PDB file of C-alpha atoms in Angstrom:
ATOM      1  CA  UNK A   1       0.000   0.000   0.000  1.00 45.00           C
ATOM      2  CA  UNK A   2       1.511   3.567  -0.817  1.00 45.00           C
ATOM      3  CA  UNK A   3       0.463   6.926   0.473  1.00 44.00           C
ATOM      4  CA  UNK A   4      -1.059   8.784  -2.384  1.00 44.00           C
ATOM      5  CA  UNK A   5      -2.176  11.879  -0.189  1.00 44.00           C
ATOM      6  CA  UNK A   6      -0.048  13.936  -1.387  1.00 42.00           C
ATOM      7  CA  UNK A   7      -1.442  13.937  -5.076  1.00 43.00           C
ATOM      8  CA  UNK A   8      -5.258  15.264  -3.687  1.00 46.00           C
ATOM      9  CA  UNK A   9      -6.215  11.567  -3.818  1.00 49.00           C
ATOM     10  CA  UNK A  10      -7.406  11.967   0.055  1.00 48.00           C
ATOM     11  CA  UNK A  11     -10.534  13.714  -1.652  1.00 72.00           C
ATOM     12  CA  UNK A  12     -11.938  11.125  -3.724  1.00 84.00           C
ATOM     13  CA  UNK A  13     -15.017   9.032  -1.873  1.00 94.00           C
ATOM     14  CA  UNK A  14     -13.102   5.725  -1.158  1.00 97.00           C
ATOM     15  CA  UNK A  15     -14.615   2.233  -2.486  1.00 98.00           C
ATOM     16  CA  UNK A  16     -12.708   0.184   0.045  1.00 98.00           C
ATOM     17  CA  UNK A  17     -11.462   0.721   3.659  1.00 98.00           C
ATOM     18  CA  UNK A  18      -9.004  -0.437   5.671  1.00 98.00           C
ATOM     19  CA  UNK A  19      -8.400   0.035   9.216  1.00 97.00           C
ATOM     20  CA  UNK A  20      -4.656  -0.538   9.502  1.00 97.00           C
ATOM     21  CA  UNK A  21      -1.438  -1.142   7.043  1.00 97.00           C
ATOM     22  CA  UNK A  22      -0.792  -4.678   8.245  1.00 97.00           C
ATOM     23  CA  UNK A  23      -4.556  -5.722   7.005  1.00 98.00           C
ATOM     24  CA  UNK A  24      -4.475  -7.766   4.086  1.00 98.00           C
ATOM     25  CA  UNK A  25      -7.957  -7.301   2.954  1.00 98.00           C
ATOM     26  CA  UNK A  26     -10.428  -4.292   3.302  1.00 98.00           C
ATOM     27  CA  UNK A  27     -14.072  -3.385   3.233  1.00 98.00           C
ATOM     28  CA  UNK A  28     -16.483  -2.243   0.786  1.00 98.00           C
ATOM     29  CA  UNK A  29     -17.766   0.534   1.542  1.00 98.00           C
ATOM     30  CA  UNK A  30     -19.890   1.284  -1.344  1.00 97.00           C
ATOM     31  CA  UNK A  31     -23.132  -0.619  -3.007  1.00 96.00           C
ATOM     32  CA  UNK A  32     -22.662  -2.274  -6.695  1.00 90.00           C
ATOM     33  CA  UNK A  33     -18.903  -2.547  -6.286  1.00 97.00           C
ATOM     34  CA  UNK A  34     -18.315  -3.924  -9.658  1.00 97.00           C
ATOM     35  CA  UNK A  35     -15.816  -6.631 -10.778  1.00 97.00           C
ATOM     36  CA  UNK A  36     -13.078  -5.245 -12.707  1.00 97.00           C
ATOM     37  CA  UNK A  37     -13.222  -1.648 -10.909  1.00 97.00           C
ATOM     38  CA  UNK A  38     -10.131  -0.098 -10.521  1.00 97.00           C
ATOM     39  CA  UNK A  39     -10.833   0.320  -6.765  1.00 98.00           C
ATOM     40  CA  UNK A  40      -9.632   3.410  -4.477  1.00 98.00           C
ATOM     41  CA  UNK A  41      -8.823   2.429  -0.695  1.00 98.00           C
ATOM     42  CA  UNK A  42      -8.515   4.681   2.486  1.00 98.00           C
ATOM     43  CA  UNK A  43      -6.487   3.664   5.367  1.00 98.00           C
ATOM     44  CA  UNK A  44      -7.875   4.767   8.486  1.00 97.00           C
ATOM     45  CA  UNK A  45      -5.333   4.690  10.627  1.00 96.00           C
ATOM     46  CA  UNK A  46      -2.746   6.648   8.728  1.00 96.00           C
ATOM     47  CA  UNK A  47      -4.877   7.989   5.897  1.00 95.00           C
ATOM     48  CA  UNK A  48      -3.112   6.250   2.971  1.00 97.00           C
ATOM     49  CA  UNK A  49      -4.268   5.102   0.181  1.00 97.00           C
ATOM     50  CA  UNK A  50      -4.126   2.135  -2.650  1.00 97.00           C
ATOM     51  CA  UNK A  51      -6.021   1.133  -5.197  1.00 97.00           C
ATOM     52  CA  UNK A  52      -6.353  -1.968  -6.120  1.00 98.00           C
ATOM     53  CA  UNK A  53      -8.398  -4.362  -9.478  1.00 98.00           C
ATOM     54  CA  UNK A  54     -11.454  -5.928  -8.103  1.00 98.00           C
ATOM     55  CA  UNK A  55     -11.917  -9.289  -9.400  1.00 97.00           C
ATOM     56  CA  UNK A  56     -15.419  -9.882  -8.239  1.00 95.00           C
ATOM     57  CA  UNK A  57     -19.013  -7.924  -7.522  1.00 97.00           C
ATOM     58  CA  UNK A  58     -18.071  -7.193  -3.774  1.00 97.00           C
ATOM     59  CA  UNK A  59     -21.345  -6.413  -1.718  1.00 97.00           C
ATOM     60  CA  UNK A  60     -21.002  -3.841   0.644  1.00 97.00           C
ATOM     61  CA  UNK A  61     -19.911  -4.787   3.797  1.00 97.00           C
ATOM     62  CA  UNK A  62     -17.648  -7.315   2.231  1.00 97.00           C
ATOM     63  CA  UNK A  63     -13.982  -8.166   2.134  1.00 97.00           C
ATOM     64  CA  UNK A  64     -11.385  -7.919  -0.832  1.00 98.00           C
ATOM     65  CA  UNK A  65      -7.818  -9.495  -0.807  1.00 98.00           C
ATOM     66  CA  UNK A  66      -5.014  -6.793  -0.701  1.00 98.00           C
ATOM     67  CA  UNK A  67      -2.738  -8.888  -1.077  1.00 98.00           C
ATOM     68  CA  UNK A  68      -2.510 -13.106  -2.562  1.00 98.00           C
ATOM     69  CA  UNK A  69      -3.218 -15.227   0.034  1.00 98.00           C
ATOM     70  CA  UNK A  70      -2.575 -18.690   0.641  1.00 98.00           C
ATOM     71  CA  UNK A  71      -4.043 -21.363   2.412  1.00 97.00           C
ATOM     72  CA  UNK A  72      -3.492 -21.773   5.632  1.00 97.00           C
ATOM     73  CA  UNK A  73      -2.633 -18.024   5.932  1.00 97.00           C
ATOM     74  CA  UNK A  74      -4.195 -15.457   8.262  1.00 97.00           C
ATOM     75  CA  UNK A  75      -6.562 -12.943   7.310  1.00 97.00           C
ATOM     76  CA  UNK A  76      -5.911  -9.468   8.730  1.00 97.00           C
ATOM     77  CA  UNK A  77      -8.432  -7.069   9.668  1.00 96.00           C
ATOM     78  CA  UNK A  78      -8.411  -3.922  12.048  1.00 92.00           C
ATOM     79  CA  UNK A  79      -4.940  -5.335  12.724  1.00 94.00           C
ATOM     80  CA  UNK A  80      -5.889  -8.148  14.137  1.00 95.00           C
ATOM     81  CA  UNK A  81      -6.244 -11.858  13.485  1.00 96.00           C
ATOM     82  CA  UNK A  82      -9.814 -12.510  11.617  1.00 95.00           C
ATOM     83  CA  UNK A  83      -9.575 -16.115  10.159  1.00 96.00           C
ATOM     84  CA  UNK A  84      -7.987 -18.598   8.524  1.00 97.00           C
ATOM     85  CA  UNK A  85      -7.473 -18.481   4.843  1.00 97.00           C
ATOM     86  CA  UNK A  86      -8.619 -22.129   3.566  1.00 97.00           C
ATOM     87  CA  UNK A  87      -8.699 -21.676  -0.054  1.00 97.00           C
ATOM     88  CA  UNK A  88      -6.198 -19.890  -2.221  1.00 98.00           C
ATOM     89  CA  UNK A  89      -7.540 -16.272  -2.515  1.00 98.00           C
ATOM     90  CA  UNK A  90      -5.836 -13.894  -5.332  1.00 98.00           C
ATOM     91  CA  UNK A  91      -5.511  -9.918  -4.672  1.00 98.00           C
ATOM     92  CA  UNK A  92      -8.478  -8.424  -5.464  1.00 98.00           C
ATOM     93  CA  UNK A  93     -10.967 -11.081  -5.036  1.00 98.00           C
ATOM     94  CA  UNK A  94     -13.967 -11.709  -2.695  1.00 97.00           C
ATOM     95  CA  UNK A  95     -13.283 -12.527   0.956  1.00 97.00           C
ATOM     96  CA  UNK A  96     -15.477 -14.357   2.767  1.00 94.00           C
ATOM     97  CA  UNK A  97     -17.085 -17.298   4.697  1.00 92.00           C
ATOM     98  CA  UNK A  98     -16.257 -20.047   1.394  1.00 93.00           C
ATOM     99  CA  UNK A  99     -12.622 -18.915   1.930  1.00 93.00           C
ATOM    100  CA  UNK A 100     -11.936 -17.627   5.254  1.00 96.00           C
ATOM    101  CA  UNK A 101     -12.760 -19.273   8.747  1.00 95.00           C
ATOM    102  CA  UNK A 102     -12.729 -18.360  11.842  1.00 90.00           C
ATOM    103  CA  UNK A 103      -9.780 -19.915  14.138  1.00 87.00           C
ATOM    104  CA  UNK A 104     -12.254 -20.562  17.399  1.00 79.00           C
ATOM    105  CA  UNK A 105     -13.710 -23.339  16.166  1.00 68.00           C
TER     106      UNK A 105
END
């Protein structure tokens, strides 16, 4: 993720949110987020921002891979530990409960 603030890119209306820059996936934040939208991303913590190629129609309130994950790796959210990656997941696709599980049970 890079810090485009700099080049008035902090006053576009974001697509995707993060809340830290150790998550590796963020939030849609917007309805009809569209495969193959070149997506704009706010960190909250820091205000950066990245964009990144959606892959899939992301409802809002949904995740999106910042990064390729792996099986067995751990999805990052708010910082913190959200699941389990069970099935290969490439940046910029859909996150959620057919790929990530939670660790407590």
């Amino acid at each position: 993720m890079s810090s485009h603030a700099a080049s008035g890119e902090g006053h576009r209306k974001p697509h995707l949110l993060a809340h830290s820059p150790h998550d590796n996936v963020a939030v849609a934040v917007i309805e009809g987020l569209s495969a193959n939208t070149d997506a704009f991303g706010v960190v909250t913590e820091n205000n950066s921002t990245f964009e990144v190629a959606v892959r899939h129609d992301i409802p809002i309130g949904h995740k999106v891979a910042l990064t390729d994950l792996k099986a067995g790796d751990t999805a990052i959210k708010y910082g913190q530990d959200i699941g389990k990656v069970i099935k290969d997941v490439a940046k910029g696709e859909h996150v959620h409960v057919h790929n990530v599980k939670t660790k407590r049970w």
